PDB file of C-alpha atoms in Angstrom:
ATOM      1  CA  UNK A 204      25.450  21.081 -14.655  1.00  0.00           C
ATOM      2  CA  UNK A 205      25.226  20.664 -10.875  1.00  0.00           C
ATOM      3  CA  UNK A 206      22.393  18.468  -9.617  1.00  0.00           C
ATOM      4  CA  UNK A 207      19.646  20.058  -7.537  1.00  0.00           C
ATOM      5  CA  UNK A 208      20.151  19.898  -3.775  1.00  0.00           C
ATOM      6  CA  UNK A 209      17.635  17.476  -2.332  1.00  0.00           C
ATOM      7  CA  UNK A 210      15.589  18.268   0.753  1.00  0.00           C
ATOM      8  CA  UNK A 211      14.659  15.853   3.495  1.00  0.00           C
ATOM      9  CA  UNK A 212      12.116  16.433   6.240  1.00  0.00           C
ATOM     10  CA  UNK A 213      12.576  14.234   9.314  1.00  0.00           C
ATOM     11  CA  UNK A 214       9.501  14.008  11.513  1.00  0.00           C
ATOM     12  CA  UNK A 215      10.549  12.608  14.902  1.00  0.00           C
ATOM     13  CA  UNK A 216       8.168  11.412  17.600  1.00  0.00           C
ATOM     14  CA  UNK A 217      10.135  10.490  20.721  1.00  0.00           C
ATOM     15  CA  UNK A 218      10.325  12.366  23.981  1.00  0.00           C
ATOM     16  CA  UNK A 219      13.892  11.375  24.921  1.00  0.00           C
ATOM     17  CA  UNK A 220      17.052  12.810  23.357  1.00  0.00           C
ATOM     18  CA  UNK A 221      19.031   9.727  24.445  1.00  0.00           C
ATOM     19  CA  UNK A 222      16.595   7.234  22.914  1.00  0.00           C
ATOM     20  CA  UNK A 223      17.379   4.825  20.105  1.00  0.00           C
ATOM     21  CA  UNK A 224      14.868   6.683  17.936  1.00  0.00           C
ATOM     22  CA  UNK A 225      16.853   9.879  18.461  1.00  0.00           C
ATOM     23  CA  UNK A 226      20.032   7.985  17.587  1.00  0.00           C
ATOM     24  CA  UNK A 227      18.417   6.833  14.336  1.00  0.00           C
ATOM     25  CA  UNK A 228      17.403  10.427  13.620  1.00  0.00           C
ATOM     26  CA  UNK A 229      20.954  11.621  14.305  1.00  0.00           C
ATOM     27  CA  UNK A 230      22.384   9.012  11.951  1.00  0.00           C
ATOM     28  CA  UNK A 231      20.002  10.213   9.242  1.00  0.00           C
ATOM     29  CA  UNK A 232      21.047  13.826   9.750  1.00  0.00           C
ATOM     30  CA  UNK A 233      24.766  13.052   9.708  1.00  0.00           C
ATOM     31  CA  UNK A 234      24.619  10.691   6.729  1.00  0.00           C
ATOM     32  CA  UNK A 235      22.387  12.807   4.512  1.00  0.00           C
ATOM     33  CA  UNK A 236      24.249  16.033   5.319  1.00  0.00           C
ATOM     34  CA  UNK A 237      27.465  14.393   4.129  1.00  0.00           C
ATOM     35  CA  UNK A 238      25.655  13.453   0.919  1.00  0.00           C
ATOM     36  CA  UNK A 239      24.722  17.105   0.380  1.00  0.00           C
ATOM     37  CA  UNK A 240      21.077  16.981   1.445  1.00  0.00           C
ATOM     38  CA  UNK A 241      19.377  19.961   3.072  1.00  0.00           C
ATOM     39  CA  UNK A 242      17.924  18.807   6.398  1.00  0.00           C
ATOM     40  CA  UNK A 243      14.742  20.003   8.089  1.00  0.00           C
ATOM     41  CA  UNK A 244      13.577  18.445  11.352  1.00  0.00           C
ATOM     42  CA  UNK A 245      10.206  18.477  13.053  1.00  0.00           C
ATOM     43  CA  UNK A 246      10.943  17.157  16.553  1.00  0.00           C
ATOM     44  CA  UNK A 247       7.339  16.951  17.685  1.00  0.00           C
ATOM     45  CA  UNK A 248       7.912  16.565  21.422  1.00  0.00           C
ATOM     46  CA  UNK A 249      10.548  19.301  21.510  1.00  0.00           C
ATOM     47  CA  UNK A 250       8.188  21.550  19.538  1.00  0.00           C
ATOM     48  CA  UNK A 251       5.336  20.688  21.909  1.00  0.00           C
ATOM     49  CA  UNK A 252       3.332  20.125  18.764  1.00  0.00           C
ATOM     50  CA  UNK A 253      -0.401  20.165  19.383  1.00  0.00           C
ATOM     51  CA  UNK A 254      -1.846  16.861  18.080  1.00  0.00           C
ATOM     52  CA  UNK A 255      -5.503  17.778  18.617  1.00  0.00           C
ATOM     53  CA  UNK A 256      -7.522  18.714  15.543  1.00  0.00           C
ATOM     54  CA  UNK A 257     -10.169  21.245  16.572  1.00  0.00           C
ATOM     55  CA  UNK A 258     -11.971  24.459  15.656  1.00  0.00           C
ATOM     56  CA  UNK A 259      -8.908  26.312  16.901  1.00  0.00           C
ATOM     57  CA  UNK A 260      -7.132  25.251  13.695  1.00  0.00           C
ATOM     58  CA  UNK A 261      -9.366  27.685  11.789  1.00  0.00           C
ATOM     59  CA  UNK A 262      -8.266  31.263  12.475  1.00  0.00           C
ATOM     60  CA  UNK A 263     -11.080  32.864  10.475  1.00  0.00           C
ATOM     61  CA  UNK A 264     -14.823  32.446  10.736  1.00  0.00           C
ATOM     62  CA  UNK A 265     -16.078  28.910   9.978  1.00  0.00           C
ATOM     63  CA  UNK A 266     -18.173  28.495   6.861  1.00  0.00           C
ATOM     64  CA  UNK A 267     -20.792  26.584   8.810  1.00  0.00           C
ATOM     65  CA  UNK A 268     -20.373  27.179  12.568  1.00  0.00           C
ATOM     66  CA  UNK A 269     -23.616  25.431  13.508  1.00  0.00           C
ATOM     67  CA  UNK A 270     -22.686  22.163  11.775  1.00  0.00           C
ATOM     68  CA  UNK A 271     -18.901  22.275  11.964  1.00  0.00           C
ATOM     69  CA  UNK A 272     -17.134  19.675   9.782  1.00  0.00           C
ATOM     70  CA  UNK A 273     -13.384  19.668  10.464  1.00  0.00           C
ATOM     71  CA  UNK A 274     -12.427  18.277   7.037  1.00  0.00           C
ATOM     72  CA  UNK A 275     -14.601  20.791   5.196  1.00  0.00           C
ATOM     73  CA  UNK A 276     -13.565  23.770   7.304  1.00  0.00           C
ATOM     74  CA  UNK A 277      -9.847  22.911   7.222  1.00  0.00           C
ATOM     75  CA  UNK A 278     -10.026  22.573   3.436  1.00  0.00           C
ATOM     76  CA  UNK A 279     -11.671  25.981   3.121  1.00  0.00           C
ATOM     77  CA  UNK A 280      -9.180  27.515   5.556  1.00  0.00           C
ATOM     78  CA  UNK A 281      -6.274  26.075   3.565  1.00  0.00           C
ATOM     79  CA  UNK A 282      -7.661  27.532   0.340  1.00  0.00           C
ATOM     80  CA  UNK A 283      -8.458  30.937   1.870  1.00  0.00           C
ATOM     81  CA  UNK A 284      -5.299  31.268   3.975  1.00  0.00           C
ATOM     82  CA  UNK A 285      -6.629  31.129   7.502  1.00  0.00           C
ATOM     83  CA  UNK A 286      -5.306  27.821   8.803  1.00  0.00           C
ATOM     84  CA  UNK A 287      -3.494  27.873  12.136  1.00  0.00           C
ATOM     85  CA  UNK A 288       0.106  29.079  11.787  1.00  0.00           C
ATOM     86  CA  UNK A 289       1.635  25.895  13.211  1.00  0.00           C
ATOM     87  CA  UNK A 290      -0.131  23.800  10.551  1.00  0.00           C
ATOM     88  CA  UNK A 291       0.985  26.122   7.744  1.00  0.00           C
ATOM     89  CA  UNK A 292       4.610  25.905   8.910  1.00  0.00           C
ATOM     90  CA  UNK A 293       4.532  22.107   8.756  1.00  0.00           C
ATOM     91  CA  UNK A 294       2.801  22.114   5.383  1.00  0.00           C
ATOM     92  CA  UNK A 295       5.501  24.395   3.993  1.00  0.00           C
ATOM     93  CA  UNK A 296       8.186  22.021   5.273  1.00  0.00           C
ATOM     94  CA  UNK A 297       6.395  19.181   3.545  1.00  0.00           C
ATOM     95  CA  UNK A 298       6.065  21.086   0.278  1.00  0.00           C
ATOM     96  CA  UNK A 299       9.821  21.731   0.217  1.00  0.00           C
ATOM     97  CA  UNK A 300      10.753  18.099   0.912  1.00  0.00           C
ATOM     98  CA  UNK A 301      11.809  15.557  -1.686  1.00  0.00           C
ATOM     99  CA  UNK A 302      11.990  12.833   0.969  1.00  0.00           C
ATOM    100  CA  UNK A 303      10.146  12.565   4.293  1.00  0.00           C
ATOM    101  CA  UNK A 304      11.435  10.268   7.043  1.00  0.00           C
ATOM    102  CA  UNK A 305       8.961   9.402   9.789  1.00  0.00           C
ATOM    103  CA  UNK A 306      10.944   8.277  12.837  1.00  0.00           C
ATOM    104  CA  UNK A 307       8.959   6.786  15.707  1.00  0.00           C
ATOM    105  CA  UNK A 308       8.443   3.802  18.018  1.00  0.00           C
ATOM    106  CA  UNK A 309       5.484   1.504  17.383  1.00  0.00           C
ATOM    107  CA  UNK A 310       2.963   2.286  20.143  1.00  0.00           C
ATOM    108  CA  UNK A 311      -0.033  -0.018  20.463  1.00  0.00           C
ATOM    109  CA  UNK A 312       0.473  -1.297  16.907  1.00  0.00           C
ATOM    110  CA  UNK A 313       0.535   2.195  15.431  1.00  0.00           C
ATOM    111  CA  UNK A 314       2.030   5.677  15.601  1.00  0.00           C
ATOM    112  CA  UNK A 315       2.461   7.645  18.839  1.00  0.00           C
ATOM    113  CA  UNK A 316      -0.509   9.980  19.299  1.00  0.00           C
ATOM    114  CA  UNK A 317       1.596  13.088  18.690  1.00  0.00           C
ATOM    115  CA  UNK A 318       2.635  11.864  15.230  1.00  0.00           C
ATOM    116  CA  UNK A 319      -0.872  10.687  14.330  1.00  0.00           C
ATOM    117  CA  UNK A 320      -2.040  14.166  15.353  1.00  0.00           C
ATOM    118  CA  UNK A 321       0.576  15.691  13.043  1.00  0.00           C
ATOM    119  CA  UNK A 322      -0.912  13.653  10.186  1.00  0.00           C
ATOM    120  CA  UNK A 323      -4.464  14.583  11.204  1.00  0.00           C
ATOM    121  CA  UNK A 324      -3.760  18.314  11.247  1.00  0.00           C
ATOM    122  CA  UNK A 325      -1.114  18.736   8.524  1.00  0.00           C
ATOM    123  CA  UNK A 326      -2.656  16.440   5.894  1.00  0.00           C
ATOM    124  CA  UNK A 327      -5.692  18.679   5.418  1.00  0.00           C
ATOM    125  CA  UNK A 328      -8.116  17.964   2.633  1.00  0.00           C
ATOM    126  CA  UNK A 329      -7.240  20.043  -0.412  1.00  0.00           C
ATOM    127  CA  UNK A 330      -3.596  20.222   0.583  1.00  0.00           C
ATOM    128  CA  UNK A 331      -2.890  16.495   0.959  1.00  0.00           C
ATOM    129  CA  UNK A 332      -5.804  14.898  -0.879  1.00  0.00           C
ATOM    130  CA  UNK A 333      -9.190  15.330  -2.475  1.00  0.00           C
ATOM    131  CA  UNK A 334     -11.515  12.634  -3.730  1.00  0.00           C
ATOM    132  CA  UNK A 335     -10.175  13.391  -7.215  1.00  0.00           C
ATOM    133  CA  UNK A 336      -6.525  13.463  -6.124  1.00  0.00           C
ATOM    134  CA  UNK A 337      -5.690  10.457  -3.988  1.00  0.00           C
ATOM    135  CA  UNK A 338      -3.545   7.336  -4.177  1.00  0.00           C
ATOM    136  CA  UNK A 339      -1.790   7.244  -7.596  1.00  0.00           C
ATOM    137  CA  UNK A 340      -2.970  10.802  -8.314  1.00  0.00           C
ATOM    138  CA  UNK A 341      -2.235  12.202  -4.855  1.00  0.00           C
ATOM    139  CA  UNK A 342      -0.598  15.624  -4.462  1.00  0.00           C
ATOM    140  CA  UNK A 343       2.666  14.113  -3.128  1.00  0.00           C
ATOM    141  CA  UNK A 344       3.276  11.701  -6.000  1.00  0.00           C
ATOM    142  CA  UNK A 345       6.680  13.263  -6.782  1.00  0.00           C
ATOM    143  CA  UNK A 346       7.843  12.898  -3.190  1.00  0.00           C
ATOM    144  CA  UNK A 347       9.188   9.851  -1.377  1.00  0.00           C
ATOM    145  CA  UNK A 348       8.532   8.748   2.175  1.00  0.00           C
ATOM    146  CA  UNK A 349       9.978   6.127   4.484  1.00  0.00           C
ATOM    147  CA  UNK A 350       9.037   5.099   7.990  1.00  0.00           C
ATOM    148  CA  UNK A 351      11.846   4.176  10.375  1.00  0.00           C
ATOM    149  CA  UNK A 352      10.377   2.452  13.396  1.00  0.00           C
ATOM    150  CA  UNK A 353      11.394   0.616  16.520  1.00  0.00           C
ATOM    151  CA  UNK A 354       9.444  -2.173  18.179  1.00  0.00           C
ATOM    152  CA  UNK A 355       9.140  -3.422  21.739  1.00  0.00           C
ATOM    153  CA  UNK A 356       9.089  -7.073  20.650  1.00  0.00           C
ATOM    154  CA  UNK A 357      11.612  -9.264  18.896  1.00  0.00           C
ATOM    155  CA  UNK A 358      11.324  -9.884  15.161  1.00  0.00           C
ATOM    156  CA  UNK A 359       9.731 -13.335  15.392  1.00  0.00           C
ATOM    157  CA  UNK A 360       6.820 -11.868  17.358  1.00  0.00           C
ATOM    158  CA  UNK A 361       5.861  -9.903  14.233  1.00  0.00           C
ATOM    159  CA  UNK A 362       5.873 -12.875  11.859  1.00  0.00           C
ATOM    160  CA  UNK A 363       2.800 -14.558  10.390  1.00  0.00           C
ATOM    161  CA  UNK A 364       3.066 -17.097  13.250  1.00  0.00           C
ATOM    162  CA  UNK A 365       4.129 -14.634  15.920  1.00  0.00           C
ATOM    163  CA  UNK A 366       2.216 -13.501  18.985  1.00  0.00           C
ATOM    164  CA  UNK A 367       1.873  -9.913  17.718  1.00  0.00           C
ATOM    165  CA  UNK A 368       0.918 -10.954  14.199  1.00  0.00           C
ATOM    166  CA  UNK A 369       2.298 -10.159  10.766  1.00  0.00           C
ATOM    167  CA  UNK A 370       4.176  -6.822  10.694  1.00  0.00           C
ATOM    168  CA  UNK A 371       2.710  -6.192   7.240  1.00  0.00           C
ATOM    169  CA  UNK A 372      -0.730  -5.778   8.807  1.00  0.00           C
ATOM    170  CA  UNK A 373       0.643  -3.122  11.181  1.00  0.00           C
ATOM    171  CA  UNK A 374       2.395  -1.290   8.344  1.00  0.00           C
ATOM    172  CA  UNK A 375      -0.619  -1.257   6.010  1.00  0.00           C
ATOM    173  CA  UNK A 376      -2.692   1.564   7.577  1.00  0.00           C
ATOM    174  CA  UNK A 377       0.383   3.798   7.746  1.00  0.00           C
ATOM    175  CA  UNK A 378       2.012   3.070   4.414  1.00  0.00           C
ATOM    176  CA  UNK A 379      -1.148   2.585   2.389  1.00  0.00           C
ATOM    177  CA  UNK A 380      -3.760   4.542   4.325  1.00  0.00           C
ATOM    178  CA  UNK A 381      -1.698   7.667   5.067  1.00  0.00           C
ATOM    179  CA  UNK A 382       1.307   7.809   2.733  1.00  0.00           C
ATOM    180  CA  UNK A 383       0.191   6.103  -0.472  1.00  0.00           C
ATOM    181  CA  UNK A 384      -3.261   7.660  -0.037  1.00  0.00           C
ATOM    182  CA  UNK A 385      -1.697  11.120  -0.381  1.00  0.00           C
ATOM    183  CA  UNK A 386       0.427  10.046  -3.352  1.00  0.00           C
ATOM    184  CA  UNK A 387       3.840   9.416  -1.760  1.00  0.00           C
ATOM    185  CA  UNK A 388       6.215   6.943  -3.337  1.00  0.00           C
ATOM    186  CA  UNK A 389       6.634   4.769  -0.257  1.00  0.00           C
ATOM    187  CA  UNK A 390      10.051   3.216   0.292  1.00  0.00           C
ATOM    188  CA  UNK A 391      10.587  -0.005   2.230  1.00  0.00           C
ATOM    189  CA  UNK A 392      10.316   0.553   5.985  1.00  0.00           C
ATOM    190  CA  UNK A 393      13.355   0.507   8.223  1.00  0.00           C
ATOM    191  CA  UNK A 394      12.420  -1.687  11.182  1.00  0.00           C
ATOM    192  CA  UNK A 395      14.696  -1.868  14.223  1.00  0.00           C
ATOM    193  CA  UNK A 396      13.359  -4.747  16.262  1.00  0.00           C
ATOM    194  CA  UNK A 397      13.521  -4.576  20.055  1.00  0.00           C
ATOM    195  CA  UNK A 398      16.514  -2.232  20.518  1.00  0.00           C
ATOM    196  CA  UNK A 399      15.610  -1.824  24.190  1.00  0.00           C
ATOM    197  CA  UNK A 400      16.639  -5.421  24.865  1.00  0.00           C
ATOM    198  CA  UNK A 401      19.443  -5.678  22.317  1.00  0.00           C
ATOM    199  CA  UNK A 402      23.153  -5.679  23.152  1.00  0.00           C
ATOM    200  CA  UNK A 403      25.284  -2.613  22.372  1.00  0.00           C
ATOM    201  CA  UNK A 404      26.780  -4.608  19.495  1.00  0.00           C
ATOM    202  CA  UNK A 405      23.374  -5.324  17.943  1.00  0.00           C
ATOM    203  CA  UNK A 406      22.206  -1.733  18.421  1.00  0.00           C
ATOM    204  CA  UNK A 407      25.373  -0.554  16.703  1.00  0.00           C
ATOM    205  CA  UNK A 408      24.676  -2.905  13.804  1.00  0.00           C
ATOM    206  CA  UNK A 409      21.136  -1.516  13.489  1.00  0.00           C
ATOM    207  CA  UNK A 410      22.496   2.020  13.268  1.00  0.00           C
ATOM    208  CA  UNK A 411      25.116   0.978  10.728  1.00  0.00           C
ATOM    209  CA  UNK A 412      22.470  -0.732   8.569  1.00  0.00           C
ATOM    210  CA  UNK A 413      20.402   2.465   8.557  1.00  0.00           C
ATOM    211  CA  UNK A 414      23.455   4.557   7.712  1.00  0.00           C
ATOM    212  CA  UNK A 415      24.428   2.285   4.813  1.00  0.00           C
ATOM    213  CA  UNK A 416      20.910   2.345   3.444  1.00  0.00           C
ATOM    214  CA  UNK A 417      20.600   6.128   3.692  1.00  0.00           C
ATOM    215  CA  UNK A 418      23.691   6.622   1.555  1.00  0.00           C
ATOM    216  CA  UNK A 419      21.817   5.217  -1.448  1.00  0.00           C
ATOM    217  CA  UNK A 420      18.211   5.783  -0.424  1.00  0.00           C
ATOM    218  CA  UNK A 421      17.378   8.024  -3.380  1.00  0.00           C
ATOM    219  CA  UNK A 422      18.218   5.137  -5.725  1.00  0.00           C
ATOM    220  CA  UNK A 423      15.697   2.771  -4.132  1.00  0.00           C
ATOM    221  CA  UNK A 424      12.510   1.656  -5.838  1.00  0.00           C
ATOM    222  CA  UNK A 425       9.266   2.137  -3.912  1.00  0.00           C
ATOM    223  CA  UNK A 426       6.934  -0.489  -2.545  1.00  0.00           C
ATOM    224  CA  UNK A 427       4.252  -1.293  -5.123  1.00  0.00           C
ATOM    225  CA  UNK A 428       0.555  -0.915  -4.311  1.00  0.00           C
ATOM    226  CA  UNK A 429      -2.384  -2.109  -6.359  1.00  0.00           C
ATOM    227  CA  UNK A 430      -2.731   0.696  -8.949  1.00  0.00           C
ATOM    228  CA  UNK A 431      -5.873   2.781  -9.324  1.00  0.00           C
ATOM    229  CA  UNK A 432      -6.320   1.450 -12.844  1.00  0.00           C
ATOM    230  CA  UNK A 433      -7.315  -1.940 -11.408  1.00  0.00           C
ATOM    231  CA  UNK A 434     -10.370  -0.479  -9.666  1.00  0.00           C
ATOM    232  CA  UNK A 435     -13.686   0.820 -10.900  1.00  0.00           C
ATOM    233  CA  UNK A 436     -13.034   4.369  -9.695  1.00  0.00           C
ATOM    234  CA  UNK A 437     -16.649   5.464  -9.408  1.00  0.00           C
ATOM    235  CA  UNK A 438     -19.406   5.563  -6.838  1.00  0.00           C
ATOM    236  CA  UNK A 439     -21.564   3.508  -9.171  1.00  0.00           C
ATOM    237  CA  UNK A 440     -18.863   0.847  -9.393  1.00  0.00           C
ATOM    238  CA  UNK A 441     -18.130   1.007  -5.669  1.00  0.00           C
ATOM    239  CA  UNK A 442     -14.362   1.622  -6.002  1.00  0.00           C
ATOM    240  CA  UNK A 443     -13.724  -2.138  -6.078  1.00  0.00           C
ATOM    241  CA  UNK A 444     -11.412  -4.316  -8.151  1.00  0.00           C
ATOM    242  CA  UNK A 445     -12.438  -4.770 -11.756  1.00  0.00           C
ATOM    243  CA  UNK A 446     -13.714  -8.231 -12.607  1.00  0.00           C
ATOM    244  CA  UNK A 447     -10.972  -8.777 -15.181  1.00  0.00           C
ATOM    245  CA  UNK A 448      -8.350  -8.107 -12.497  1.00  0.00           C
ATOM    246  CA  UNK A 449      -9.899 -10.672 -10.176  1.00  0.00           C
ATOM    247  CA  UNK A 450     -10.117 -13.168 -13.031  1.00  0.00           C
ATOM    248  CA  UNK A 451      -6.460 -12.615 -13.968  1.00  0.00           C
ATOM    249  CA  UNK A 452      -5.366 -13.391 -10.419  1.00  0.00           C
ATOM    250  CA  UNK A 453      -7.876 -16.181  -9.743  1.00  0.00           C
ATOM    251  CA  UNK A 454      -5.283 -18.972  -9.726  1.00  0.00           C
ATOM    252  CA  UNK A 455      -2.847 -17.225  -7.420  1.00  0.00           C
ATOM    253  CA  UNK A 456      -2.719 -18.597  -3.855  1.00  0.00           C
ATOM    254  CA  UNK A 457      -2.182 -15.047  -2.604  1.00  0.00           C
ATOM    255  CA  UNK A 458      -4.296 -11.943  -2.593  1.00  0.00           C
ATOM    256  CA  UNK A 459      -3.119  -8.751  -4.254  1.00  0.00           C
ATOM    257  CA  UNK A 460      -2.113  -6.965  -1.057  1.00  0.00           C
ATOM    258  CA  UNK A 461      -2.692  -6.797   2.685  1.00  0.00           C
ATOM    259  CA  UNK A 462      -5.888  -4.837   2.123  1.00  0.00           C
ATOM    260  CA  UNK A 463      -6.992  -6.288  -1.216  1.00  0.00           C
ATOM    261  CA  UNK A 464      -6.480  -9.909  -0.178  1.00  0.00           C
ATOM    262  CA  UNK A 465      -9.761 -11.079  -1.813  1.00  0.00           C
ATOM    263  CA  UNK A 466     -10.123 -13.744   0.869  1.00  0.00           C
ATOM    264  CA  UNK A 467      -6.699 -15.307   0.222  1.00  0.00           C
ATOM    265  CA  UNK A 468      -3.374 -15.399   2.024  1.00  0.00           C
ATOM    266  CA  UNK A 469      -1.559 -12.057   2.348  1.00  0.00           C
ATOM    267  CA  UNK A 470       1.467 -11.792   0.023  1.00  0.00           C
ATOM    268  CA  UNK A 471       4.707 -12.435   1.896  1.00  0.00           C
ATOM    269  CA  UNK A 472       6.566  -9.274   3.025  1.00  0.00           C
ATOM    270  CA  UNK A 473       4.098  -7.277   0.918  1.00  0.00           C
ATOM    271  CA  UNK A 474       4.632  -4.000   2.782  1.00  0.00           C
ATOM    272  CA  UNK A 475       8.375  -4.392   3.278  1.00  0.00           C
ATOM    273  CA  UNK A 476       9.993  -4.468  -0.133  1.00  0.00           C
ATOM    274  CA  UNK A 477       9.510  -3.335  -3.716  1.00  0.00           C
ATOM    275  CA  UNK A 478       8.061  -5.872  -6.113  1.00  0.00           C
ATOM    276  CA  UNK A 479       6.745  -6.236  -9.635  1.00  0.00           C
ATOM    277  CA  UNK A 480       3.273  -4.862 -10.228  1.00  0.00           C
ATOM    278  CA  UNK A 481       0.328  -7.234 -10.163  1.00  0.00           C
ATOM    279  CA  UNK A 482      -0.918  -8.550 -13.491  1.00  0.00           C
ATOM    280  CA  UNK A 483      -3.430  -6.136 -15.005  1.00  0.00           C
TER     281      UNK A 483
END
């Protein structure tokens, strides 16, 4: 029996067609097409995607126009079918995807505004999360995501001793706060350090590394986050680590993650590779 054709959505945030980010996107398209994947691309600059979340995203009458809450109104609009057409198109692309590749340069230690705006508008409450369906129980738990990023600085600048600080801290709000929060199985990031100052040989090696990885990307194991089961998942309990979890990890010199560091050192390369789950 033939295996199901897999779908990949590539969300690109770079204004230049001749950029290294575009080259990385092109490599992904070429490699995955040869592997039989169906490719969908959201080239945000080419689309002139609107990154601003506003009342204009609601095409019907707001539920509460005098005290407008974007999250509440967008959730209602998603349920009732009167979200802005451009948001619905992107949500449908996301629903069809088995894998999502986010391709972008690191701007000011985060995403370019146009991609952050895509997240803000497309990941509406109800569609991408609720307070009952988040993290391990998020709506996208059967999907995989990977960020492929470029940096302006060399690799050593993003080390725990580097001028820019540990790259894991930069990755955390994206991989944990946006992708894991909505349920994605998050694959290790592809980081191309300082291509703007690299030789043609080094840039070619970066592209080849990405190509080689993409050929087997569906076989990769995701990065592990602290599971929901380790927290008291209630307002009364404060959504904090259970005491028995803290006790079990009391002798470790490292915290559990970048975010749940419990006052200890951050685990090495915590956001960059898959690892065994923390003791429960």
